[in-house]
PDB file of C-alpha atoms in Angstrom:
ATOM      1  CA  MET A   8      -6.723 -65.946 -57.436  1.00  0.00           C
ATOM      2  CA  THR A   9      -4.630 -63.004 -56.544  1.00  0.00           C
ATOM      3  CA  ALA A  10      -3.859 -62.297 -52.934  1.00  0.00           C
ATOM      4  CA  THR A  11      -3.574 -58.607 -52.290  1.00  0.00           C
ATOM      5  CA  ALA A  12      -3.363 -57.132 -48.865  1.00  0.00           C
ATOM      6  CA  THR A  13      -3.983 -53.423 -48.501  1.00  0.00           C
ATOM      7  CA  VAL A  14      -3.177 -51.571 -45.350  1.00  0.00           C
ATOM      8  CA  THR A  15      -4.519 -48.053 -45.656  1.00  0.00           C
ATOM      9  CA  ALA A  16      -3.709 -46.471 -42.339  1.00  0.00           C
ATOM     10  CA  VAL A  17      -0.473 -48.178 -41.506  1.00  0.00           C
ATOM     11  CA  GLY A  18       1.600 -48.844 -44.562  1.00  0.00           C
ATOM     12  CA  PRO A  19       1.883 -49.645 -48.264  1.00  0.00           C
ATOM     13  CA  ARG A  20      -0.115 -52.106 -50.259  1.00  0.00           C
ATOM     14  CA  ILE A  21       1.781 -55.292 -50.879  1.00  0.00           C
ATOM     15  CA  ASP A  22       1.454 -56.974 -54.267  1.00  0.00           C
ATOM     16  CA  ALA A  23       2.286 -60.672 -53.845  1.00  0.00           C
ATOM     17  CA  ASP A  24       1.369 -61.690 -57.456  1.00  0.00           C
ATOM     18  CA  ARG A  25       4.753 -61.460 -58.801  1.00  0.00           C
ATOM     19  CA  ALA A  26       7.828 -63.449 -58.174  1.00  0.00           C
ATOM     20  CA  GLY A  27       9.163 -60.912 -55.728  1.00  0.00           C
ATOM     21  CA  VAL A  28       7.270 -58.922 -53.171  1.00  0.00           C
ATOM     22  CA  HIS A  29       6.997 -55.263 -54.117  1.00  0.00           C
ATOM     23  CA  ALA A  30       5.604 -52.479 -52.020  1.00  0.00           C
ATOM     24  CA  VAL A  31       3.159 -50.205 -53.771  1.00  0.00           C
ATOM     25  CA  PHE A  32       1.965 -47.117 -51.937  1.00  0.00           C
ATOM     26  CA  SER A  33      -1.705 -46.392 -52.171  1.00  0.00           C
ATOM     27  CA  SER A  34      -2.969 -42.834 -52.216  1.00  0.00           C
ATOM     28  CA  THR A  35      -4.741 -43.341 -48.888  1.00  0.00           C
ATOM     29  CA  ALA A  36      -1.600 -44.477 -47.157  1.00  0.00           C
ATOM     30  CA  THR A  37       0.389 -41.568 -48.592  1.00  0.00           C
ATOM     31  CA  ALA A  38      -2.272 -39.071 -47.531  1.00  0.00           C
ATOM     32  CA  THR A  39      -2.385 -40.582 -44.059  1.00  0.00           C
ATOM     33  CA  ARG A  40       1.385 -40.337 -43.691  1.00  0.00           C
ATOM     34  CA  ALA A  41       1.366 -36.739 -44.916  1.00  0.00           C
ATOM     35  CA  ALA A  42      -1.296 -35.867 -42.358  1.00  0.00           C
ATOM     36  CA  GLN A  43       0.682 -37.567 -39.612  1.00  0.00           C
ATOM     37  CA  SER A  44       3.872 -35.730 -40.517  1.00  0.00           C
ATOM     38  CA  ALA A  45       1.996 -32.395 -40.581  1.00  0.00           C
ATOM     39  CA  ARG A  46       0.999 -32.838 -36.957  1.00  0.00           C
ATOM     40  CA  PRO A  47       3.455 -31.393 -34.528  1.00  0.00           C
ATOM     41  CA  ALA A  48       5.335 -34.247 -33.004  1.00  0.00           C
ATOM     42  CA  ALA A  49       6.029 -34.218 -29.312  1.00  0.00           C
ATOM     43  CA  ALA A  50       9.263 -32.284 -29.235  1.00  0.00           C
ATOM     44  CA  PRO A  51      11.988 -33.847 -27.202  1.00  0.00           C
ATOM     45  CA  LYS A  52      12.665 -31.851 -24.071  1.00  0.00           C
ATOM     46  CA  THR A  53      15.866 -29.966 -24.665  1.00  0.00           C
ATOM     47  CA  ARG A  54      17.464 -27.207 -22.705  1.00  0.00           C
ATOM     48  CA  LEU A  55      17.087 -23.668 -24.006  1.00  0.00           C
ATOM     49  CA  ARG A  56      20.429 -22.433 -25.249  1.00  0.00           C
ATOM     50  CA  LEU A  57      21.148 -18.735 -25.355  1.00  0.00           C
ATOM     51  CA  THR A  58      23.499 -17.172 -27.823  1.00  0.00           C
ATOM     52  CA  ARG A  59      26.144 -14.696 -26.798  1.00  0.00           C
ATOM     53  CA  ARG A  60      23.798 -11.855 -27.754  1.00  0.00           C
ATOM     54  CA  GLY A  61      20.968 -13.368 -25.711  1.00  0.00           C
ATOM     55  CA  ARG A  62      23.179 -13.685 -22.650  1.00  0.00           C
ATOM     56  CA  ALA A  63      24.263 -10.063 -23.088  1.00  0.00           C
ATOM     57  CA  VAL A  64      20.641  -8.910 -23.316  1.00  0.00           C
ATOM     58  CA  PHE A  65      19.620 -10.807 -20.188  1.00  0.00           C
ATOM     59  CA  GLY A  66      22.717  -9.595 -18.347  1.00  0.00           C
ATOM     60  CA  GLY A  67      21.961  -6.003 -19.301  1.00  0.00           C
ATOM     61  CA  LEU A  68      18.338  -6.392 -18.264  1.00  0.00           C
ATOM     62  CA  ALA A  69      19.377  -7.773 -14.891  1.00  0.00           C
ATOM     63  CA  THR A  70      21.828  -4.899 -14.426  1.00  0.00           C
ATOM     64  CA  VAL A  71      19.171  -2.291 -15.218  1.00  0.00           C
ATOM     65  CA  LEU A  72      16.683  -3.898 -12.836  1.00  0.00           C
ATOM     66  CA  ILE A  73      19.209  -4.081 -10.007  1.00  0.00           C
ATOM     67  CA  ALA A  74      20.305  -0.470 -10.567  1.00  0.00           C
ATOM     68  CA  GLY A  75      16.671   0.654 -10.573  1.00  0.00           C
ATOM     69  CA  ALA A  76      15.956  -1.217  -7.350  1.00  0.00           C
ATOM     70  CA  LEU A  77      19.014   0.327  -5.694  1.00  0.00           C
ATOM     71  CA  GLY A  78      17.961   3.785  -6.884  1.00  0.00           C
ATOM     72  CA  VAL A  79      14.481   3.369  -5.442  1.00  0.00           C
ATOM     73  CA  ALA A  80      15.901   2.064  -2.170  1.00  0.00           C
ATOM     74  CA  ALA A  81      18.332   4.985  -1.977  1.00  0.00           C
ATOM     75  CA  SER A  82      15.596   7.538  -2.634  1.00  0.00           C
ATOM     76  CA  PHE A  83      13.527   6.131   0.216  1.00  0.00           C
ATOM     77  CA  ALA A  84      16.529   6.033   2.549  1.00  0.00           C
ATOM     78  CA  ALA A  85      17.803   9.551   1.767  1.00  0.00           C
ATOM     79  CA  PRO A  86      15.005  11.614   3.393  1.00  0.00           C
ATOM     80  CA  GLY A  87      15.401   9.675   6.637  1.00  0.00           C
ATOM     81  CA  ALA A  88      19.136  10.242   6.600  1.00  0.00           C
ATOM     82  CA  ILE A  89      18.668  13.985   6.155  1.00  0.00           C
ATOM     83  CA  ALA A  90      16.026  14.233   8.865  1.00  0.00           C
ATOM     84  CA  ASN A  91      17.991  12.142  11.363  1.00  0.00           C
ATOM     85  CA  GLY A  92      21.496  13.237  10.370  1.00  0.00           C
ATOM     86  CA  ALA A  93      24.276  14.323  12.665  1.00  0.00           C
ATOM     87  CA  ALA A  94      23.943  17.899  11.390  1.00  0.00           C
ATOM     88  CA  SER A  95      20.805  18.323  13.495  1.00  0.00           C
ATOM     89  CA  SER A  96      22.853  17.824  16.686  1.00  0.00           C
ATOM     90  CA  GLN A  97      25.154  20.747  15.797  1.00  0.00           C
ATOM     91  CA  GLU A  98      24.151  24.213  16.839  1.00  0.00           C
ATOM     92  CA  PHE A  99      24.418  26.629  13.932  1.00  0.00           C
ATOM     93  CA  PRO A 100      24.754  30.381  14.289  1.00  0.00           C
ATOM     94  CA  TYR A 101      21.730  32.392  13.159  1.00  0.00           C
ATOM     95  CA  VAL A 102      21.017  35.749  11.568  1.00  0.00           C
ATOM     96  CA  VAL A 103      17.627  37.453  11.893  1.00  0.00           C
ATOM     97  CA  ALA A 104      16.431  38.938   8.611  1.00  0.00           C
ATOM     98  CA  GLN A 105      15.509  42.618   8.843  1.00  0.00           C
ATOM     99  CA  SER A 106      13.055  44.475   6.631  1.00  0.00           C
ATOM    100  CA  GLY A 107      14.573  44.853   3.152  1.00  0.00           C
ATOM    101  CA  ASP A 108      17.202  42.142   3.690  1.00  0.00           C
ATOM    102  CA  SER A 109      17.883  39.546   1.055  1.00  0.00           C
ATOM    103  CA  LEU A 110      20.042  36.460   1.095  1.00  0.00           C
ATOM    104  CA  TRP A 111      22.517  38.394  -1.034  1.00  0.00           C
ATOM    105  CA  SER A 112      22.811  41.228   1.509  1.00  0.00           C
ATOM    106  CA  ILE A 113      23.142  38.756   4.400  1.00  0.00           C
ATOM    107  CA  ALA A 114      25.858  36.833   2.530  1.00  0.00           C
ATOM    108  CA  SER A 115      27.718  40.070   1.726  1.00  0.00           C
ATOM    109  CA  ALA A 116      27.582  41.154   5.386  1.00  0.00           C
ATOM    110  CA  LEU A 117      28.850  37.789   6.622  1.00  0.00           C
ATOM    111  CA  GLU A 118      31.788  37.476   4.225  1.00  0.00           C
ATOM    112  CA  PRO A 119      32.476  40.686   2.275  1.00  0.00           C
ATOM    113  CA  THR A 120      35.577  39.367   0.473  1.00  0.00           C
ATOM    114  CA  ALA A 121      33.968  36.168  -0.843  1.00  0.00           C
ATOM    115  CA  ASP A 122      31.664  35.692  -3.793  1.00  0.00           C
ATOM    116  CA  PRO A 123      28.139  36.157  -2.366  1.00  0.00           C
ATOM    117  CA  ARG A 124      26.724  33.508  -4.734  1.00  0.00           C
ATOM    118  CA  ASP A 125      28.635  30.767  -2.920  1.00  0.00           C
ATOM    119  CA  VAL A 126      27.515  31.932   0.525  1.00  0.00           C
ATOM    120  CA  VAL A 127      23.896  32.317  -0.673  1.00  0.00           C
ATOM    121  CA  ALA A 128      23.987  28.762  -2.043  1.00  0.00           C
ATOM    122  CA  GLU A 129      25.266  27.455   1.318  1.00  0.00           C
ATOM    123  CA  ILE A 130      22.555  29.311   3.241  1.00  0.00           C
ATOM    124  CA  GLN A 131      19.854  28.031   0.877  1.00  0.00           C
ATOM    125  CA  ARG A 132      21.073  24.432   1.253  1.00  0.00           C
ATOM    126  CA  LEU A 133      21.307  24.720   5.029  1.00  0.00           C
ATOM    127  CA  ASN A 134      17.818  26.202   5.449  1.00  0.00           C
ATOM    128  CA  GLN A 135      16.190  24.520   2.430  1.00  0.00           C
ATOM    129  CA  ILE A 136      14.758  27.819   1.227  1.00  0.00           C
ATOM    130  CA  GLN A 137      14.630  29.865  -1.961  1.00  0.00           C
ATOM    131  CA  ALA A 138      15.639  33.514  -2.160  1.00  0.00           C
ATOM    132  CA  SER A 139      12.014  34.618  -2.410  1.00  0.00           C
ATOM    133  CA  ASP A 140      11.080  32.816   0.841  1.00  0.00           C
ATOM    134  CA  LEU A 141      12.924  35.313   3.062  1.00  0.00           C
ATOM    135  CA  GLN A 142      10.745  37.563   5.246  1.00  0.00           C
ATOM    136  CA  ALA A 143      11.553  40.097   7.962  1.00  0.00           C
ATOM    137  CA  GLY A 144      12.024  38.426  11.347  1.00  0.00           C
ATOM    138  CA  ASP A 145      13.045  35.029   9.934  1.00  0.00           C
ATOM    139  CA  ALA A 146      15.904  33.334  11.780  1.00  0.00           C
ATOM    140  CA  ILE A 147      18.320  32.093   9.128  1.00  0.00           C
ATOM    141  CA  ALA A 148      20.919  29.452   9.984  1.00  0.00           C
ATOM    142  CA  VAL A 149      24.343  30.207   8.541  1.00  0.00           C
ATOM    143  CA  PRO A 150      27.394  27.929   8.121  1.00  0.00           C
ATOM    144  CA  LEU A 151      29.451  27.187  11.246  1.00  0.00           C
ATOM    145  CA  ARG A 152      32.457  29.186  10.033  1.00  0.00           C
ATOM    146  CA  PHE A 153      30.471  32.382  10.760  1.00  0.00           C
ATOM    147  CA  ALA A 154      29.914  31.502  14.449  1.00  0.00           C
ATOM    148  CA  GLY A 155      32.163  34.314  15.723  1.00  0.00           C
ATOM    149  CA  SER A 156      30.740  36.995  13.415  1.00  0.00           C
ATOM    150  CA  GLU A 157      29.085  40.101  14.913  1.00  0.00           C
ATOM    151  CA  ALA A 158      25.931  39.610  12.815  1.00  0.00           C
ATOM    152  CA  THR A 159      25.240  36.105  14.149  1.00  0.00           C
ATOM    153  CA  PHE A 160      23.961  34.747  17.436  1.00  0.00           C
ATOM    154  CA  PRO A 161      23.640  31.195  18.798  1.00  0.00           C
ATOM    155  CA  ALA A 162      20.464  29.147  18.561  1.00  0.00           C
ATOM    156  CA  SER A 163      20.038  29.302  22.341  1.00  0.00           C
ATOM    157  CA  ASP A 164      19.281  33.052  22.032  1.00  0.00           C
ATOM    158  CA  LEU A 165      16.288  32.501  19.729  1.00  0.00           C
TER     159      LEU A 165
END
């Protein structure tokens, strides 16, 4: 009688007939092993390693996010700084716009030797107005260097 032991799920079939013991793989055992190797094995927990390029990408992303956050914070802080600035405590000289006056004519009257474009730009920044916003009777603040001019008067006279 021949003693043959077949293990289908675990390993090869062993043929003990012969003088030596030989392992013979059955098709079921081979198929089972192939199915087991196709399953994803539990991967050993390893640390994620970034390449130099990956570190550069994450560093750049962090830099962009921080710069964006600072920009947003600065934009929210800026209006408060303008509204509560020290410039509001200074008393600027004023000019009252007459009928037919423009910022250009006011700038030319204040400083005839200078380029009126520069003076107009200063007046617009100081009053936060456009050239088309000027109407007769408007009190226009002018830079402090014109405080002694004949065309200006202090804010207390308004």
